[in-house]
Every structure is written in C-alpha cells, then in structure tokens.
XYZ file of C-alpha atoms in Angstrom:
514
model
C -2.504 16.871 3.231
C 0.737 15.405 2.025
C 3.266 17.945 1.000
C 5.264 18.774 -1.323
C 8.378 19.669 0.715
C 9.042 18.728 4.467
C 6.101 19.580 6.777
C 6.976 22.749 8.703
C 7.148 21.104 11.994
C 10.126 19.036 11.114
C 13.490 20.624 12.602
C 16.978 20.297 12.179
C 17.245 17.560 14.754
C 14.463 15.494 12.904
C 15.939 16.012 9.681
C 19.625 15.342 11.083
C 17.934 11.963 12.887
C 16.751 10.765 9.365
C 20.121 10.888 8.086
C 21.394 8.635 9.993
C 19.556 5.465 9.863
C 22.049 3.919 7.898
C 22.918 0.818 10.143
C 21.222 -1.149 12.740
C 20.178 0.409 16.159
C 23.137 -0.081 18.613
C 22.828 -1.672 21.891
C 21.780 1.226 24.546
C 23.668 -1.139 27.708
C 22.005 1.664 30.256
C 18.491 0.632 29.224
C 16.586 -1.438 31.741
C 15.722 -4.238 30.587
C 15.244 -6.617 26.844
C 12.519 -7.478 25.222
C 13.231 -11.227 25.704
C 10.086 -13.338 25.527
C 8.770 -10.441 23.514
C 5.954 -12.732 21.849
C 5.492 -15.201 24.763
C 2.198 -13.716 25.940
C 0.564 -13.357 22.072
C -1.759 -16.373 22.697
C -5.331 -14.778 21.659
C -8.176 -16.542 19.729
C -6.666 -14.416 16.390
C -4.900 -16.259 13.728
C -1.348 -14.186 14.556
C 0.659 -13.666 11.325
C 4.603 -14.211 12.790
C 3.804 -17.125 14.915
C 0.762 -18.888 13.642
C 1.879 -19.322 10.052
C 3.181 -22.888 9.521
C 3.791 -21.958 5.889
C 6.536 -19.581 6.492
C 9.948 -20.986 7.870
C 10.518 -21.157 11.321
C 13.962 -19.697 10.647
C 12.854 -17.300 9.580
C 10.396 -15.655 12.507
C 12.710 -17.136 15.349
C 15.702 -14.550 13.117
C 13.132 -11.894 13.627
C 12.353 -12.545 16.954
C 15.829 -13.040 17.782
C 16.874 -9.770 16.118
C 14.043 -7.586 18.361
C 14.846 -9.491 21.666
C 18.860 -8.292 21.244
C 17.031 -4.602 21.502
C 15.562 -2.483 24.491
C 12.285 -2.077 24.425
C 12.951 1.748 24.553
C 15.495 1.073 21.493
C 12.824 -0.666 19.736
C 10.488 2.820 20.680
C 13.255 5.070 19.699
C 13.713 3.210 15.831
C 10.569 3.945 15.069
C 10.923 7.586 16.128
C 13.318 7.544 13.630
C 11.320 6.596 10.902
C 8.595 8.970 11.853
C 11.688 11.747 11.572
C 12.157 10.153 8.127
C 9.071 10.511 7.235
C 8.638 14.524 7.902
C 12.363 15.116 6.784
C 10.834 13.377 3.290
C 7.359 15.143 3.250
C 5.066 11.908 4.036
C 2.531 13.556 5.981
C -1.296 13.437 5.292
C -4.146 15.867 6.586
C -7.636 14.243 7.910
C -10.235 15.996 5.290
C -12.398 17.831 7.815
C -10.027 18.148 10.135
C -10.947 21.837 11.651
C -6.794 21.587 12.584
C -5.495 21.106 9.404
C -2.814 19.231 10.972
C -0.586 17.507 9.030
C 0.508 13.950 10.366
C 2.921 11.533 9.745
C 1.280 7.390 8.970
C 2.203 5.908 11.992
C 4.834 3.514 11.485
C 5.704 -0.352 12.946
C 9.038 -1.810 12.652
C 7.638 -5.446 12.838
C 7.120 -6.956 9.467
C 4.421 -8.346 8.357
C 5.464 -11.684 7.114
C 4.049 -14.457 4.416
C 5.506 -17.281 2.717
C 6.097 -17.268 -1.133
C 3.797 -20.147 -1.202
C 0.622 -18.425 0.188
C 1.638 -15.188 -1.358
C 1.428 -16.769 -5.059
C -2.263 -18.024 -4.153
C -2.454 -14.349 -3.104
C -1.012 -12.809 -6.560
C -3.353 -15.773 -8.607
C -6.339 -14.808 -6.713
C -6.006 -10.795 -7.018
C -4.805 -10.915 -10.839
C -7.677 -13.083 -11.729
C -10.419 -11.213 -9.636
C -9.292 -8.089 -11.416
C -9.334 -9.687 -14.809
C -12.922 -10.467 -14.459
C -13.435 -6.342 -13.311
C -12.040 -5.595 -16.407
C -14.185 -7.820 -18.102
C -17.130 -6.724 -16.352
C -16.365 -3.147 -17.203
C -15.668 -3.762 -20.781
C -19.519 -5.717 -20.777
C -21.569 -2.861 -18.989
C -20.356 -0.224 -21.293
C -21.157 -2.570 -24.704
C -22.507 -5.445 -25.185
C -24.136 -5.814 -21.233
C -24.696 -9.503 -21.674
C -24.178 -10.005 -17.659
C -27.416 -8.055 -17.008
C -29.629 -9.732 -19.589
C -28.491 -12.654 -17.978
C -29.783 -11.236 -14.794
C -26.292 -12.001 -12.667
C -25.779 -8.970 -11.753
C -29.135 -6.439 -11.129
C -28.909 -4.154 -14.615
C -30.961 -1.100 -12.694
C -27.962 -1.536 -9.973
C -25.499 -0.959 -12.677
C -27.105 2.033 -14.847
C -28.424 3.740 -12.178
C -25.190 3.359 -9.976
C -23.693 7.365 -9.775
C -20.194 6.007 -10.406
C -21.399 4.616 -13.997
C -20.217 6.672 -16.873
C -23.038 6.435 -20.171
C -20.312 8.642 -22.177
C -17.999 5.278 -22.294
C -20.666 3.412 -23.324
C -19.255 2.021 -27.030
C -15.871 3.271 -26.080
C -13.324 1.047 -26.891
C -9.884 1.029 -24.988
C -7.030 -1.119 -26.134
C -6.874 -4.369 -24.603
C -10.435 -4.287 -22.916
C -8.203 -2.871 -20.182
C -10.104 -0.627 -17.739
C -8.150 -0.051 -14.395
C -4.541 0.006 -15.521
C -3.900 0.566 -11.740
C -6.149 -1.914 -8.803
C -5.928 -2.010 -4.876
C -7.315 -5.198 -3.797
C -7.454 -5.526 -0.312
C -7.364 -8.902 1.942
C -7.808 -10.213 5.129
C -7.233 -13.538 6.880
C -9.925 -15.193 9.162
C -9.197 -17.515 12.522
C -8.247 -20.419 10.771
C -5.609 -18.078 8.286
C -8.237 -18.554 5.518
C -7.900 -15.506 2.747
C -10.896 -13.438 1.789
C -11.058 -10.219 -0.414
C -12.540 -7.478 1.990
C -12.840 -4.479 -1.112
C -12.096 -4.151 -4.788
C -10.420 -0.234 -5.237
C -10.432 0.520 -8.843
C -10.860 3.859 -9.181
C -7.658 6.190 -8.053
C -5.865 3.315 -5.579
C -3.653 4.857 -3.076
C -0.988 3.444 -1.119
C 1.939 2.169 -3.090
C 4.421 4.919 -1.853
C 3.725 3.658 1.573
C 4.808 0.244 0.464
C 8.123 1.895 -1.144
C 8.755 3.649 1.962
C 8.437 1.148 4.176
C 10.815 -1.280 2.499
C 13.242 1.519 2.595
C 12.623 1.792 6.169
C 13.306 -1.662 7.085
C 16.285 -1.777 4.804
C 17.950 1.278 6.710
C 16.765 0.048 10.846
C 17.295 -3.495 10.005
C 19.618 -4.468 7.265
C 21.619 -7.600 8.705
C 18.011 -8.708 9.324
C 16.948 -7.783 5.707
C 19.780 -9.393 4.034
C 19.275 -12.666 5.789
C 15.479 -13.096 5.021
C 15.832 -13.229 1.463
C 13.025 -10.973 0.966
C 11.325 -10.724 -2.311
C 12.346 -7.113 -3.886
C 9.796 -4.330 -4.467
C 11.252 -1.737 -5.604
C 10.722 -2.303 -8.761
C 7.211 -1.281 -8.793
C 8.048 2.884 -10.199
C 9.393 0.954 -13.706
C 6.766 -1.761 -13.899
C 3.943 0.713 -13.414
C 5.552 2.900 -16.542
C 5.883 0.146 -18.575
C 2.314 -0.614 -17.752
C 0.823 2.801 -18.945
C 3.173 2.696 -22.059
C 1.271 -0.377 -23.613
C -2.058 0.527 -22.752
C -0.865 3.706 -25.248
C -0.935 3.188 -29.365
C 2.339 5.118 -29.043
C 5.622 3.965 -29.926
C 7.179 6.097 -27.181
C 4.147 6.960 -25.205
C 4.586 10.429 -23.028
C 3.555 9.730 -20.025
C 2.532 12.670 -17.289
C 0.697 12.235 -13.600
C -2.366 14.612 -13.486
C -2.481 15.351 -9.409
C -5.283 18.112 -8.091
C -2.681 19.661 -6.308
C -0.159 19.918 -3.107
C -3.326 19.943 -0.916
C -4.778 16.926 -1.966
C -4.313 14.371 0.999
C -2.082 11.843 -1.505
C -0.434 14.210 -2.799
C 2.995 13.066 -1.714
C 2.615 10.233 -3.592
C 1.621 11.585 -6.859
C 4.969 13.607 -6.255
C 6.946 10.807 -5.416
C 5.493 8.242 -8.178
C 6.160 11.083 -10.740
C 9.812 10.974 -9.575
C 10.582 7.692 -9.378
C 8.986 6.764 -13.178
C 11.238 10.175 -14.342
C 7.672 12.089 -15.768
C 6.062 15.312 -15.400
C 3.762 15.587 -12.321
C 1.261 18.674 -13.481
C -1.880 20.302 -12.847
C -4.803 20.784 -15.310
C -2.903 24.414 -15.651
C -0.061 22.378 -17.430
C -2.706 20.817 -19.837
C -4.772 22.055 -22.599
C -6.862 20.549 -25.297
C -6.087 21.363 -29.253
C -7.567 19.649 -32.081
C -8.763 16.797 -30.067
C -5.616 15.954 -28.880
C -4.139 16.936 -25.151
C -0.945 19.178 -24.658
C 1.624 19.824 -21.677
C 3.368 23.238 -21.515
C 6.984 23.001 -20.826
C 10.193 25.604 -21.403
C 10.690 24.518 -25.185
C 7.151 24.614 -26.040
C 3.928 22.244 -26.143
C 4.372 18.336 -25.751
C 1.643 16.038 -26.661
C 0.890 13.824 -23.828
C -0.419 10.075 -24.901
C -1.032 8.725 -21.294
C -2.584 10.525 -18.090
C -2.148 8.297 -15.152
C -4.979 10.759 -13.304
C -5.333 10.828 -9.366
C -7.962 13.197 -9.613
C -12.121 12.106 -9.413
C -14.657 11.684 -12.832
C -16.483 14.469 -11.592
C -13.562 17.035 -11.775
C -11.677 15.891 -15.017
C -13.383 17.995 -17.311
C -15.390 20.942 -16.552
C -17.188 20.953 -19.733
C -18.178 17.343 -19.589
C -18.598 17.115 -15.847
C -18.903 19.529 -13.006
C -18.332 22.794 -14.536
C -16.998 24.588 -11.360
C -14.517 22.378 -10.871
C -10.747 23.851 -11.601
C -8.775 20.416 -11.028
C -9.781 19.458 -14.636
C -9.058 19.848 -18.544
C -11.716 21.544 -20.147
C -11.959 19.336 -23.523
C -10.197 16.560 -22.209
C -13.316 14.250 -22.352
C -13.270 14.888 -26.271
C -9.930 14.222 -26.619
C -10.024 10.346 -24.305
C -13.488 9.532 -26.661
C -11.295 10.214 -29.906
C -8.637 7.895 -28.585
C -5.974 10.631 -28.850
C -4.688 10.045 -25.094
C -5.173 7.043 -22.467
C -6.715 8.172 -18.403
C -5.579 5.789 -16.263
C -7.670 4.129 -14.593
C -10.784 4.823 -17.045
C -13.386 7.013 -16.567
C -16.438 4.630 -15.087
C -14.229 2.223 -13.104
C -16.118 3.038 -9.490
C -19.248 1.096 -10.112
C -17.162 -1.964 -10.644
C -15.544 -1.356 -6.701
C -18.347 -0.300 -5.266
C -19.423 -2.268 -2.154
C -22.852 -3.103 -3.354
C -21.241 -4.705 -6.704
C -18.816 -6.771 -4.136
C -21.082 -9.727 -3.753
C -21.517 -9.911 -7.533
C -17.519 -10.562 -8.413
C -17.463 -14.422 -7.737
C -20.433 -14.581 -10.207
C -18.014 -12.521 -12.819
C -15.438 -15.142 -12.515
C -17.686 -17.922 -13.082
C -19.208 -15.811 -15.773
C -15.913 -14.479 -18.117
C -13.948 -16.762 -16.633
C -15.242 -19.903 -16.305
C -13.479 -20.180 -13.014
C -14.037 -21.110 -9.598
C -13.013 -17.786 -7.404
C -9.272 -18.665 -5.768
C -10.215 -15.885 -3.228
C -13.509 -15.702 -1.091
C -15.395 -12.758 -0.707
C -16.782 -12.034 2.782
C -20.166 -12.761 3.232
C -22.235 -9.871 2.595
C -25.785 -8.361 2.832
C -27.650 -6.025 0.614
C -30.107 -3.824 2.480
C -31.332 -3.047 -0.885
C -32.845 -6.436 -0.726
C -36.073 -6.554 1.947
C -35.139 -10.101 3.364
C -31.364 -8.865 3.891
C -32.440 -5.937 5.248
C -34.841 -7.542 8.116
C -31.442 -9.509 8.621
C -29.763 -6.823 9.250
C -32.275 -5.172 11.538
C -32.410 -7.500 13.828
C -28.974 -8.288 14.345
C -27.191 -5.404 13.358
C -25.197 -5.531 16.953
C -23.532 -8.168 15.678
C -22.658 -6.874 11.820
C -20.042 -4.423 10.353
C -22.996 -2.305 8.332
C -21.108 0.519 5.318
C -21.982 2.806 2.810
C -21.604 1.134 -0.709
C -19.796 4.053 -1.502
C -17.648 4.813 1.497
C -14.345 4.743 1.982
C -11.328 5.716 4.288
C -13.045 4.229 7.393
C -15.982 6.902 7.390
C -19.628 5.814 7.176
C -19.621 2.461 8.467
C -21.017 1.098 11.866
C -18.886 -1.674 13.846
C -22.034 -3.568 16.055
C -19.998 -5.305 18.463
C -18.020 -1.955 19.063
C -20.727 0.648 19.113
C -23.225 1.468 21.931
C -27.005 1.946 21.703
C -27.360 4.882 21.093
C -24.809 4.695 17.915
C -27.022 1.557 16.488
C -29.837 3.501 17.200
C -29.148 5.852 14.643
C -27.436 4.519 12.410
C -30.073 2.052 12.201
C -32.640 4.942 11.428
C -29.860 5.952 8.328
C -29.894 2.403 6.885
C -34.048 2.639 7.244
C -34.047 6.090 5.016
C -32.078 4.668 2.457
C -31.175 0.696 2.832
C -29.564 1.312 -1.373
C -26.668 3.237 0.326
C -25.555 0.791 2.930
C -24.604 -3.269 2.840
C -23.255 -5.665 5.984
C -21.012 -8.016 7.099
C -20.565 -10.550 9.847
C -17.525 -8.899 11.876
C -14.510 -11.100 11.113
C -11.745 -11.977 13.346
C -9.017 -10.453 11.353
C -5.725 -11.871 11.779
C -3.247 -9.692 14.119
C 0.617 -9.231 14.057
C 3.016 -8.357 17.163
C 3.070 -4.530 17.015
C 5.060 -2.114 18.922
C 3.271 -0.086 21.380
C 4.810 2.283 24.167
C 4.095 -0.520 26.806
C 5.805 -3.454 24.758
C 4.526 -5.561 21.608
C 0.846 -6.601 21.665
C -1.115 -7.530 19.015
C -2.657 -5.774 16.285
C -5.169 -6.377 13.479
C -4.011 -5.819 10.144
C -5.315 -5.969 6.520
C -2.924 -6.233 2.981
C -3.333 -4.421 -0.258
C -1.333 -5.612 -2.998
C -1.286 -3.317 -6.616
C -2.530 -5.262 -10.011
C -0.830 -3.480 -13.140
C -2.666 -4.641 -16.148
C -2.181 -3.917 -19.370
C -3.185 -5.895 -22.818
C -0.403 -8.306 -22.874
C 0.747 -8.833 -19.300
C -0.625 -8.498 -15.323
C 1.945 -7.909 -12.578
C 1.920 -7.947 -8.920
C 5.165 -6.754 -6.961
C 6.070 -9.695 -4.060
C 4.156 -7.832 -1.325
C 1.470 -5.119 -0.696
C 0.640 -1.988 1.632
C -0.222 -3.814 5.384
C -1.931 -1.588 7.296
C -2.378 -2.032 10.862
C -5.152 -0.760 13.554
C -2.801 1.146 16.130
C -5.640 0.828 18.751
C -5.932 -2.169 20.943
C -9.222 -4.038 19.532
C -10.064 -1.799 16.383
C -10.584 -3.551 12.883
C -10.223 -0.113 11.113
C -6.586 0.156 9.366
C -7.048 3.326 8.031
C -4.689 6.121 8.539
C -7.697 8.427 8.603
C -8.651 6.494 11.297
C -5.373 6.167 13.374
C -4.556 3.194 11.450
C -0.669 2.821 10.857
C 1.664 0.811 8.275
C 3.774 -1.999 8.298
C 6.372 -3.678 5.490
C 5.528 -6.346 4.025
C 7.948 -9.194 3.530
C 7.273 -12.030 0.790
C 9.423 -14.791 2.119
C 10.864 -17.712 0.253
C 10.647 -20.600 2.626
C 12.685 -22.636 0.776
C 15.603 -20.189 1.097
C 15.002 -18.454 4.143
C-alpha cells in the first residue's frame, strides 16, 4: 500500500542517494564497456516507439540515443537505482491486494522515454477529449431522459441491470452535464503505429502522480537531455485539476478537500501527494460529517463547509446509510447532502457502467449518437460473450483471444490465449461457460514496444499510455503527455504494476523545434 511517509525499508544510504540526483550521471571510465549500438539489434515485427516513428524528429531520438550510448551500461543500471531510492526516500511504494507479504514495493522505473511527436499527440488529446465528451453525455442520458436505449444502440437491460449503475442519480442534475470531472483513457498502438483506445477508466482513475514523478525523474538523471528536447511541460496538472473541481462547484470560492480511505489504501500516496500539490485538506470520512444537508470538515478553528469532494474511495463505501452499511470509509448522510446539490463528488456517483468493458464496444456508437461524429480513435475489436454467436466465437478460438472480466481491472481476471497453456484455457473456458455476461474478448494485438533497460542491456518492451481528461462545464484539458506503463517481462502485454508492470515518462515532442 502506498505510504504516507518513507517505507521502512528505505535507509540512510537510499535516502542520502535520492538527494543527489541533481545532475547527470558522470562517466564511470573503470566500467567495461558502452552501450554503443544500444538500439542496433531492436528489429522485431513491433511497431517500436523511438525508432519507428517518422513523425517525431530524427534529432531528436539520435540526441537520446546519443545521450545513453555516452553511458555504461552499468551507469545506465545504477540511474535507475537511483530513482527507485527516490522513490522509497519519497514514500511511492504500493502493496499487491492479496499479497499474503504485505510487501510494499516501489513501480519499477525506466529511464528511456517514451517519445511522440506533438503532431500525433494532438490527434491523441482530440480523440480522448471527444470520446469522453460523449461518456459524459451518455451518463447524463441513462440517468434522464435514456433516449440511447429506446433507440436500441446500446442494450437498455445492459445498462439498468449493470451493478455499477446508480437509480438514486436518476433525475439528478449536475452542473454542466459533467459526470467524470477526472478520466483515464488508455491507448495502444498496433504494427502499423495505428492508435486504438484499449479501456475507458471513469470511475476513481489512478496514475497521475506517477506521471509527475517521472518527469521529475528525468529532469534530475537527465537534464542537458531534457532541456534540449523541448519537451512539452506537465507539471501543471496539480493547478489545472483544482481549477477543474472549482467550476464544476456553484461556489464562488469552492473548498475543495480529497476524501482518501486511508494510508492503507494501495493509491494512497497519491491522494497524499495530489492533496499537496493543489494546497487542500486530504481527510478521512472521520474529518467529515453531515448537518442540515450540507457536508462539514473539522479543523483547529472549527467546522468548514466543504463544496467539492474529489473522492478516491468506491460507491459502495461513500455512505453507509445509503450504501453498504458496514463500511467505515464513508459519510453517513453524505448521499443526502450530493442529491440536494449542497456539495460536488468527483467523479459522480454511477460513472462505472459507462467504463465498463462490456459498454466499450458501444462508445463509437455514442459519438455518432451525441456527437454526430465519426470516432478519431478506434476501439479494439471486441466480443460479447453475452451474445450466443460471439460467444461460439470465442469458444472455438479462444487460444488465440485476450478473454476479461467486464468488470476487471489491474491485470486480474483476464486470460492471454497465445500465452496460457491448456490447462489454463481449460478452465477459464469453463468460467466464461458459467457466466459468458461477466467476460468479453479481444484479438491479441501487437502492442507497440520501446527500448527498455534490463540488467542484460536494452531490449524491447510493450507499453500502453494513459493520458488524464479534466472536464468541467466550460473547458476540457489534457496535460502534453500521459502515464506509459511498460511490461517489465520479456513478451508480456500486461503493464500493470500489480502485475510487474513498470513506468516510463512520457515526452510530448515538438518536431518542429526539437
């Protein structure tokens, strides 16, 4: 679980090695040998991000691959040793839920960017921001007026019967039809460097302070190399996401708090660290009570009414009275308060049956729909096993798919055909058989790879992106970049840290300028 204060196992030596990442690595002249031709053997069938790009400036790579060649492979090893000592001197760690250990672990991190041209990146930006327009849209339709059902786009009994959909919201109006404040959408890139939206994440979207970090990172191992590549600034992102929550608030001078469950919750570093870096109170439903309808946060000089909750905890737990009534994360009364219109949740309760992964299929349809667009991203091909002829589909040729639960997530419960021996098919073919609802495929994709750093040189690694949407009623913005995560594992396609997946900054390029 992240923590809230450096992870035990860091020592003195880590925490002085953090420290002093202030310039680039110097030369170690004893090492054996350079990592010249460090990319000269990266010729697989995957598109490869660096070198197969013709988008991005040449100048640009060749400075990159110029800068790691001047370094020792065991240099190159040792700099990202570093960052993993920054990372536990500043608390990053995570915990695996289920995870008898309890260990906590730092994301692995890789000191080769991740690199796209301004160019592509804007068909990125136009592509997320108006896929989650149409969410919101969608959202704002199934809880009033529900005209996409009668029109029989999307399945209605798939929508009201879906666990994540919230009938208290239903006639609830929220300012600016906005619905997730707050969206992950994550991409992928094909052979040919074709873009495709893999998942929608609308409900609590995680991630962003690995993004932060990173750039940090980069900026303190390699900042000759970072000056030079005119890199598109992030670090913006705390303010913008403020701003954000302020006008989706009625408020003149909206106060603003992050609800987290707690130091044990596996993001909870980043609830921390977004609560620090927007200058508001981080608190626990023991900070918050209900009065009168509206919602309250202790502090030393008394009560403060709180307009906006930016929550990272579940529906289920937000209010025991409403919801689960064990649960202790939540704000008895708090529902009450939200269906008066006395405070704003960010993202709104009933967001996860938009990002589910059976509703997936449905989004280019909700573009066409609210839109009256043509979808600037593709979705991935994808099969219901809800449906009988999908699911014979994906009987017979489930050695071949990439089969998930609709409402997975982190990597768990899904099935990788290619990957997976007979005995794993076997059952998890008899899973999809008791309950075909739960589970949906895809043809396995050849996801685009980037160099990596391993201990036995740089070899290439699959990677995704997930760029952050902040909406609000009068403006969408996308920082210049996104959260690439990386499968550490020669030949995995899962990314997530859960998972062994690590992290990589992303760099927005300008071609033009680079």
């Amino acid at each position: 679980m992240l923590k809230e204060n450096q992870d035990t196992t860091s020592s003195a030596a880590a925490e002085a090695d953090a420290g002093n990442i202030g310039a680039d690595f110097a030369l170690n002249p004893a090492a054996s040998a350079k990592a010249h031709g460090l990319f000269e053997h990266l010729n697989s069938q995957f598109f490869n991000e660096l070198r197969d790009d013709r988008a991005i400036s040449g100048e640009a790579c060749e400075r990159i691959e110029q800068w790691l060649s001047q370094h020792h492979l065991d240099e190159l090893n040792a700099l990202n040793q570093l960052a993993k000592a920054h990372f536990l001197y500043e608390g990053i760690t995570f915990s695996v839920y289920g995870d008898a250990a309890g260990t906590a672990r730092t994301i692995p991190y890789d000191l080769i960017p991740r690199v796209m041209a301004k160019k592509q990146w804007n068909t990125v930006a136009a592509g997320c921001a108006q896929r989650v327009r149409a969410l919101n849209l969608f959202l704002h339709d199934i809880y009033h007026q529900q005209e996409i059902l009668q029109a029989g786009i999307v399945p209605e009994l798939q929508v009201l019967m879906h666990e994540a959909f919230q009938p208290h919201m239903h006639q609830h109006d929220l300012k600016g039809q906005i619905y997730s404040q707050i969206s992950g959408i994550d991409i992928i890139r094909g052979r040919q460097g074709e873009f495709y939206v893999l998942e929608d994440n609308l409900r609590t979207p995680s991630g962003v302070s690995y993004m932060l970090e990173s750039r940090k990172i980069s900026q303190k191992l390699m900042p000759d190399l970072c000056r030079q590549s005119n890199i598109l600034a992030i670090e913006q992102y705390p303010q913008l996401l403020k701003e954000i929550l302020a006008e989706n608030s009625d408020a003149d001078h909206p106060f603003i708090v992050v609800l987290t469950p707690g130091r044990y919750n596996s993001a909870y570093y980043e609830h921390a660290f977004l609560a620090r870096e927007m200058d508001v109170p981080l608190v626990t439903s023991r900070d918050l009570f209900v009065d009168s309808g509206k919602v309250y946060v202790k502090t030393i000089r008394g009560r403060q009414q709180v307009d906006v909750i930016y929550r990272r905890v579940d529906d289920a737990y937000l209010d025991p009275l409403c919801f689960n009534s064990d649960s202790a994360l939540g704000v008895p009364g708090l529902m009450s308060a939200y269906l008066q219109r006395n405070v704003v949740i960010a993202n709104a309760l009933g967001t996860g049956v938009a990002d589910d992964k059976s509703i997936y299929p449905y989004v280019d349809k909700m573009i066409q729909f609210y839109l009256g667009e043509q979808a600037v991203l593709k979705n991935v091909p994808t099969y219901q096993c809800r449906e009988k002829r999908d699911l014979d589909y994906v009987m017979a040729n489930i050695d071949q798919l990439v089969v998930k639960e609709a409402q997975g997530s982190g990597g768990y419960g899904m099935l990788i055909g290619p990957q997976a021996s007979k005995r794993q098919i076997d059952e998890f073919k008899a899973k999809v058989l008791a309950a075909p609802h739960l589970y949906i495929a895809q043809p396995t994709l050849d996801l685009s790879v980037c160099p990596t750093l391993t201990g036995f040189g740089v070899a290439e690694r699959h990677i995704d992106l997930r760029p952050f949407v902040l909406s609000s009623p009068y403006r969408t913005e996308i920082v210049p970049g996104g959260l690439t995560r990386v499968a550490m594992q020669a030949g995995s396609l899962v990314v997530n840290s859960s998972q062994g997946g690590g992290i990589k900054d992303t760099w927005i390029i300008d071609s033009l300028h680079s």
